[in-house]
PDB file of C-alpha atoms and ligand atoms in Angstrom:
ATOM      1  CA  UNK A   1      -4.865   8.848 -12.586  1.00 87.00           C
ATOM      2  CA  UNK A   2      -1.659   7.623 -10.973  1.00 96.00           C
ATOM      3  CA  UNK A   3      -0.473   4.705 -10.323  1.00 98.00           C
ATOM      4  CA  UNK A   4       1.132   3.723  -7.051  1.00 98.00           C
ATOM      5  CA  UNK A   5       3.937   0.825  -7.443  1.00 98.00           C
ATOM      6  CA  UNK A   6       5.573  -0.410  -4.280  1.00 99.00           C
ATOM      7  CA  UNK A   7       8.917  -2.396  -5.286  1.00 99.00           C
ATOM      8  CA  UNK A   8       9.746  -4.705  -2.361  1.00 99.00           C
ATOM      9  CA  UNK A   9      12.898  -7.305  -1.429  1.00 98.00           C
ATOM     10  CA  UNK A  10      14.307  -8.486   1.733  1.00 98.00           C
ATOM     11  CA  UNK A  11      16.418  -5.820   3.158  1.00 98.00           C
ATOM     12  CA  UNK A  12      14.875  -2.759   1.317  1.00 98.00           C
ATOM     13  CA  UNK A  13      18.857  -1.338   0.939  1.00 98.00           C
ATOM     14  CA  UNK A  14      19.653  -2.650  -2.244  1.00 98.00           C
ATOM     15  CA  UNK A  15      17.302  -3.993  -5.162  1.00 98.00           C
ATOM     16  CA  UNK A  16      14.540  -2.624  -4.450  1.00 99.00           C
ATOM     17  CA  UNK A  17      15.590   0.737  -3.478  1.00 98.00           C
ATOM     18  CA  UNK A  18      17.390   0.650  -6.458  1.00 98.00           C
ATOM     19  CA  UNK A  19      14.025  -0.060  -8.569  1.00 99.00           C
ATOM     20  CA  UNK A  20      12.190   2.538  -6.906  1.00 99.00           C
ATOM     21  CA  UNK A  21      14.821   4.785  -7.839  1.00 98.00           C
ATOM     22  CA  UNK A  22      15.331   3.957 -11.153  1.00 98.00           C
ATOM     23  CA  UNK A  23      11.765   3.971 -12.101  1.00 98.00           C
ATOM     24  CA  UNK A  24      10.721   7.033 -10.887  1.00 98.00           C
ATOM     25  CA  UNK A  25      14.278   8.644 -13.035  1.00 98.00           C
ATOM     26  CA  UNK A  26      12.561   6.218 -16.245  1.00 98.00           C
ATOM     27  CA  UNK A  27       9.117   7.425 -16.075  1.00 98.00           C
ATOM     28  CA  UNK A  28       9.841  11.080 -16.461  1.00 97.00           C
ATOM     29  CA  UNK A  29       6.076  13.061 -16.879  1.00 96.00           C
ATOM     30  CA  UNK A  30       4.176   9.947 -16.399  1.00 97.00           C
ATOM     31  CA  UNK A  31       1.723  10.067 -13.389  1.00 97.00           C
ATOM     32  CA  UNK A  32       3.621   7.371 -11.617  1.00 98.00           C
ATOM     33  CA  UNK A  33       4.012   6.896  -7.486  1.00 98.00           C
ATOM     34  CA  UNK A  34       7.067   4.998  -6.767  1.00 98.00           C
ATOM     35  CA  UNK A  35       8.097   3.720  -3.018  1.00 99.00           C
ATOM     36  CA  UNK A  36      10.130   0.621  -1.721  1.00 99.00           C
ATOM     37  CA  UNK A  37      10.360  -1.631   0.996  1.00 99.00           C
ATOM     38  CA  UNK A  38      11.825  -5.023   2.831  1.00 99.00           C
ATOM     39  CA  UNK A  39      10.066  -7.780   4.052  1.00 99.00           C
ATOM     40  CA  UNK A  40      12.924  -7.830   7.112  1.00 98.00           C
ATOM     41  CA  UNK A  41      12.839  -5.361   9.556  1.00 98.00           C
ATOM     42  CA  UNK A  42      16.725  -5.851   9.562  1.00 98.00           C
ATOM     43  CA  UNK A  43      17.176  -1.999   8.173  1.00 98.00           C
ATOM     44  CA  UNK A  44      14.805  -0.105   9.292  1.00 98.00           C
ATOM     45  CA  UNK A  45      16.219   3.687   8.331  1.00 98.00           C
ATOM     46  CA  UNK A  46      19.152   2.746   6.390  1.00 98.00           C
ATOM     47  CA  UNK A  47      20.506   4.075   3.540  1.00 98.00           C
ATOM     48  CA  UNK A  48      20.881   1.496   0.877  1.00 98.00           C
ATOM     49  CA  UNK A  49      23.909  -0.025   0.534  1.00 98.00           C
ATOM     50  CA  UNK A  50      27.370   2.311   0.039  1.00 98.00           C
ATOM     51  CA  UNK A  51      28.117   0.097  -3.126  1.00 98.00           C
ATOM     52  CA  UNK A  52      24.470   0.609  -4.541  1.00 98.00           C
ATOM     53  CA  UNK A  53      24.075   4.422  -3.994  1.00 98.00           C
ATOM     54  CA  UNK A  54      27.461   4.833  -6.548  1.00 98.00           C
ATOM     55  CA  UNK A  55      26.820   2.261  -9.381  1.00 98.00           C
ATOM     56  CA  UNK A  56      23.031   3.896  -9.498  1.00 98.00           C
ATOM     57  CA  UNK A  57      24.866   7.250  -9.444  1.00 98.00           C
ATOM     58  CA  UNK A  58      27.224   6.312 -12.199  1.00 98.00           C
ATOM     59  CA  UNK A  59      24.343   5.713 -14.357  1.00 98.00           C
ATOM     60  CA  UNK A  60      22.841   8.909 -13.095  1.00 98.00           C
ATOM     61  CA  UNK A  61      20.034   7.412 -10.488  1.00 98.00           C
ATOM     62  CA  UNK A  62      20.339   9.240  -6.965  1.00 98.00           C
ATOM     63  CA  UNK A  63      19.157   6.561  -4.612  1.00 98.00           C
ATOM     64  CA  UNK A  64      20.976   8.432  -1.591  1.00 98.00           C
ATOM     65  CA  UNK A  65      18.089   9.704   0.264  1.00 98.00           C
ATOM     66  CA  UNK A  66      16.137   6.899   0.370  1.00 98.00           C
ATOM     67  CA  UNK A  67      15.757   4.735   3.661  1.00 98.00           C
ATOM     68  CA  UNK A  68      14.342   1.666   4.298  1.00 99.00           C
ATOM     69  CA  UNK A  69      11.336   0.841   5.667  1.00 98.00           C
ATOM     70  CA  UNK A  70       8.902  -2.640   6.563  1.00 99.00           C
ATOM     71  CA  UNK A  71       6.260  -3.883   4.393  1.00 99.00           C
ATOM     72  CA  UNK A  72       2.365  -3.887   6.322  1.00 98.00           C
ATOM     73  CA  UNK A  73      -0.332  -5.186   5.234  1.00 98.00           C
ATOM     74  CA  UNK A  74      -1.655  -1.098   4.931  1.00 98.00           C
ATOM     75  CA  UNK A  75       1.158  -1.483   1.904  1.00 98.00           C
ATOM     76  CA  UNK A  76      -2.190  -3.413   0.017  1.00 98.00           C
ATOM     77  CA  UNK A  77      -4.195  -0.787   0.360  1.00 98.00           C
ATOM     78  CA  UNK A  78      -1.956   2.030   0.013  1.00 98.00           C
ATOM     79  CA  UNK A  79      -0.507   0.658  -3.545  1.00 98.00           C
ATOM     80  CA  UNK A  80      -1.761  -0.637  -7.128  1.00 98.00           C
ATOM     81  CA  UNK A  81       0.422  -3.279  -7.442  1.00 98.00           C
ATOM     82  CA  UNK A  82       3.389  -4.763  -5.211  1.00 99.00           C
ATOM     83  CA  UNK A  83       6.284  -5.477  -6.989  1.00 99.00           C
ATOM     84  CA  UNK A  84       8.965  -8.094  -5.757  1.00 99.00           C
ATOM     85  CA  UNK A  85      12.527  -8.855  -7.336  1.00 99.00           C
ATOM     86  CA  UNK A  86      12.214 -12.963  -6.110  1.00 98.00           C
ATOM     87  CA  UNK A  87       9.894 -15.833  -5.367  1.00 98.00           C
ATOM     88  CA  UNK A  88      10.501 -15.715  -1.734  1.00 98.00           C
ATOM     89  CA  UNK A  89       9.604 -11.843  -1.927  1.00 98.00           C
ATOM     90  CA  UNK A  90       6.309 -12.531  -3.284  1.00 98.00           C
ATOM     91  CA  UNK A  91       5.487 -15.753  -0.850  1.00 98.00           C
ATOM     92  CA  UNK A  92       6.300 -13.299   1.712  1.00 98.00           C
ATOM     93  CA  UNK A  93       4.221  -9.931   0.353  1.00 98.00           C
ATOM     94  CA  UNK A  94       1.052 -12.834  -0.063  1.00 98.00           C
ATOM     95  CA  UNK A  95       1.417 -13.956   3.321  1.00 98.00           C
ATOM     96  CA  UNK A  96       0.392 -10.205   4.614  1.00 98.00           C
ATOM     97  CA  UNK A  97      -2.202 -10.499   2.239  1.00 98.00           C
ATOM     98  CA  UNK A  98      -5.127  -8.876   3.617  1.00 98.00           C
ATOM     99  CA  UNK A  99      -8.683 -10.828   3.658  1.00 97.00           C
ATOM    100  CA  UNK A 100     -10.650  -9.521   0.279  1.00 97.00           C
ATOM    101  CA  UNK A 101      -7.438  -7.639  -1.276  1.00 98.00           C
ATOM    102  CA  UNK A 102      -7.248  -7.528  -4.766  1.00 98.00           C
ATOM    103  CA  UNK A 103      -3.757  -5.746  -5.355  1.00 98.00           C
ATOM    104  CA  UNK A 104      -1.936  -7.561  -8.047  1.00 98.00           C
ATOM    105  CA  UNK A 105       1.573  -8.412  -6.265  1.00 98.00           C
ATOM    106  CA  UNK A 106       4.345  -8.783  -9.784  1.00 98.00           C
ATOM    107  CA  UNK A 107       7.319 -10.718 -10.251  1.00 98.00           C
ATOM    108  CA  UNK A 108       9.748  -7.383 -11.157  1.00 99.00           C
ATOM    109  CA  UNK A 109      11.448 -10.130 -13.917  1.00 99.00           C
ATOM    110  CA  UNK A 110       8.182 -11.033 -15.097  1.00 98.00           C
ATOM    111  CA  UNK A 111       8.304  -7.087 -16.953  1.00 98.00           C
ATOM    112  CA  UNK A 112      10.846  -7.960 -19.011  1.00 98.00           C
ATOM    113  CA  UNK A 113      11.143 -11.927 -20.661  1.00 98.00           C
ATOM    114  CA  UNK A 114      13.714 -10.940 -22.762  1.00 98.00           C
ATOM    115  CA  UNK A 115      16.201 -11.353 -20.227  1.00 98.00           C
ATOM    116  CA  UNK A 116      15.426 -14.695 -19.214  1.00 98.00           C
ATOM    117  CA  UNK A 117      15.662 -14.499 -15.637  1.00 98.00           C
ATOM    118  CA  UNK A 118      12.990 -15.129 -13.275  1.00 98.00           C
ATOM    119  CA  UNK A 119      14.776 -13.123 -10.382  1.00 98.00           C
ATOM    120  CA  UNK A 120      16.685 -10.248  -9.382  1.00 98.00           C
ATOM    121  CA  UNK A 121      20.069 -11.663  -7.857  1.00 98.00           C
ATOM    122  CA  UNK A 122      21.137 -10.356  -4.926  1.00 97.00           C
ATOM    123  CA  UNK A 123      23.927  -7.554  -5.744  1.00 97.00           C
ATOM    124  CA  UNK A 124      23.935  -7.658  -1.385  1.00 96.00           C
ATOM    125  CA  UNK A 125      25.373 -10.784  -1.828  1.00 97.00           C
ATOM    126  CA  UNK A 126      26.715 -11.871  -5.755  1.00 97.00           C
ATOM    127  CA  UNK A 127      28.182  -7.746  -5.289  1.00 98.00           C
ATOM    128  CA  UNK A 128      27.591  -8.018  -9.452  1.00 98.00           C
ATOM    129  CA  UNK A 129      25.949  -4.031  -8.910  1.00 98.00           C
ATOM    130  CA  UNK A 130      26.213  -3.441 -12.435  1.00 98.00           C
ATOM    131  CA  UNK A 131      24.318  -6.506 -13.563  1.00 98.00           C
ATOM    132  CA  UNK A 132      21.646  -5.814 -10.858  1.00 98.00           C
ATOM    133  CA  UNK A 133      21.448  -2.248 -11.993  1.00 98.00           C
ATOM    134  CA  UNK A 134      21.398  -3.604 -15.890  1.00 98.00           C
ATOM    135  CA  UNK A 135      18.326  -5.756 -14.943  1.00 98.00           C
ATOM    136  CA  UNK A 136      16.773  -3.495 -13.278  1.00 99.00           C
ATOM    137  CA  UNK A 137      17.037  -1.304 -15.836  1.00 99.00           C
ATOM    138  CA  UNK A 138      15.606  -3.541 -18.350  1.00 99.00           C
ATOM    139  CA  UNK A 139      12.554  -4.493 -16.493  1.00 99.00           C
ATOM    140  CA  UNK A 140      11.791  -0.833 -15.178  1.00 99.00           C
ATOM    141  CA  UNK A 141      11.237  -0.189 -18.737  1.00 98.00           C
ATOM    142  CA  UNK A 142       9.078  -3.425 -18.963  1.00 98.00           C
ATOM    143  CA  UNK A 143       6.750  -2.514 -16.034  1.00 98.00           C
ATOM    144  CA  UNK A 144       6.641   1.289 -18.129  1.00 98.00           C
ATOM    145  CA  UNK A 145       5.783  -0.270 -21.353  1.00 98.00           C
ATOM    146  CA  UNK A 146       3.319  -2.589 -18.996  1.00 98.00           C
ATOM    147  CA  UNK A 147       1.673   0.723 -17.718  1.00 97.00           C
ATOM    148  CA  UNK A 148       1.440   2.829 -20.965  1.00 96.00           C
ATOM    149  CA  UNK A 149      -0.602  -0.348 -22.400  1.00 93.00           C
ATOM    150  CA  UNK A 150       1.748  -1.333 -25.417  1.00 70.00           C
TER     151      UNK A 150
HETATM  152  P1  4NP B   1      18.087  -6.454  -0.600  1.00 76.60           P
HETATM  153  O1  4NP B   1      19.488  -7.093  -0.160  1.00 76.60           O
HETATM  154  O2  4NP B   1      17.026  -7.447  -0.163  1.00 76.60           O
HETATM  155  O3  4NP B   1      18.196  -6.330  -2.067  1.00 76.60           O
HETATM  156  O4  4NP B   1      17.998  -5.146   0.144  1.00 76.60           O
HETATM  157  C1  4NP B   1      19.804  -7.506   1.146  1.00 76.60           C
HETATM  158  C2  4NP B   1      20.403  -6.612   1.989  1.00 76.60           C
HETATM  159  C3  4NP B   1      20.776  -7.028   3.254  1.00 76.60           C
HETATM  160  C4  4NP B   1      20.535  -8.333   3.648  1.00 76.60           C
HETATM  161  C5  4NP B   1      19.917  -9.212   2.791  1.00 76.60           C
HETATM  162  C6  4NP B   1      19.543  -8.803   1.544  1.00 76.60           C
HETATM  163  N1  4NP B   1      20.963  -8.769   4.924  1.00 76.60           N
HETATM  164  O5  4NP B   1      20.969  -9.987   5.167  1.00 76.60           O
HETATM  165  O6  4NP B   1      21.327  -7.944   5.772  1.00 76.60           O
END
């Protein structure tokens, strides 16, 4: 059966776009559902961010067509598990928590310990694109491992 995995962070034009992007490329044949979105409507139908698009391209991810969109509360029902790239992310995807559900909302960090960090900086704002992308990387193949049960 697939498995429907919404990444979210604030402005839905850079990390989490990126996530989405990256693992859908990263789970090749697996029955996998990827989307993304902000918890701002600051956005809404945007690209993500010029910068983003070509470090993800360099590494061979085509993030170029996606745009961004607001988290609803439908996002609970709609999706397995809600994945956010900070604290304030997932304080923010709980609040819209609807009454009775049970979707398991994921620190995107929490994937993969061996990098010891407990967020995704901010490439919007540190403009460090490669390290975001590196990350991201890194835990998209945590969250894989996570759903083929090793
Ligand atoms: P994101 O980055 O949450 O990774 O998409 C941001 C993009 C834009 C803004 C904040 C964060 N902004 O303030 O416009």
């Amino acid at each position: 059966m697939t498995t429907r995995i919404l990444f979210v962070c604030l402005g839905n034009i850079c990390r989490s776009p990126t996530a989405e992007g990256v693992v859908r490329q990263l789970a090749g044949a697996r029955p996998v559902l990827v989307d993304s979105c902000g918890t701002s409507d600051w956005h809404l139908g945007e690209p993500p961010c010029p910068q983003m698009v070509r470090a993800a391209a360099a590494r061979g991810y085509d993030i170029s067509g996606l745009r961004a969109r607001q988290l609803v509360a439908e996002d609970f029902d709609r999706f397995d598990m809600i994945v956010g790239m900070d604290r304030e992310n997932i304080a923010r995807i709980e609040a819209l928590r609807p009454k009775g559900a049970g979707t398991p909302v994921r620190l995107f960090t929490d994937f993969a310990p061996e990098t010891g960090m407990d967020h995704v900086p901010d490439a919007y704002y540190t403009h460090d694109y490669e390290g975001a992308l590196t990350l991201i990387e890194a835990c998209a193949r945590g969250l894989l491992r996570h759903l083929d049960g090793a």
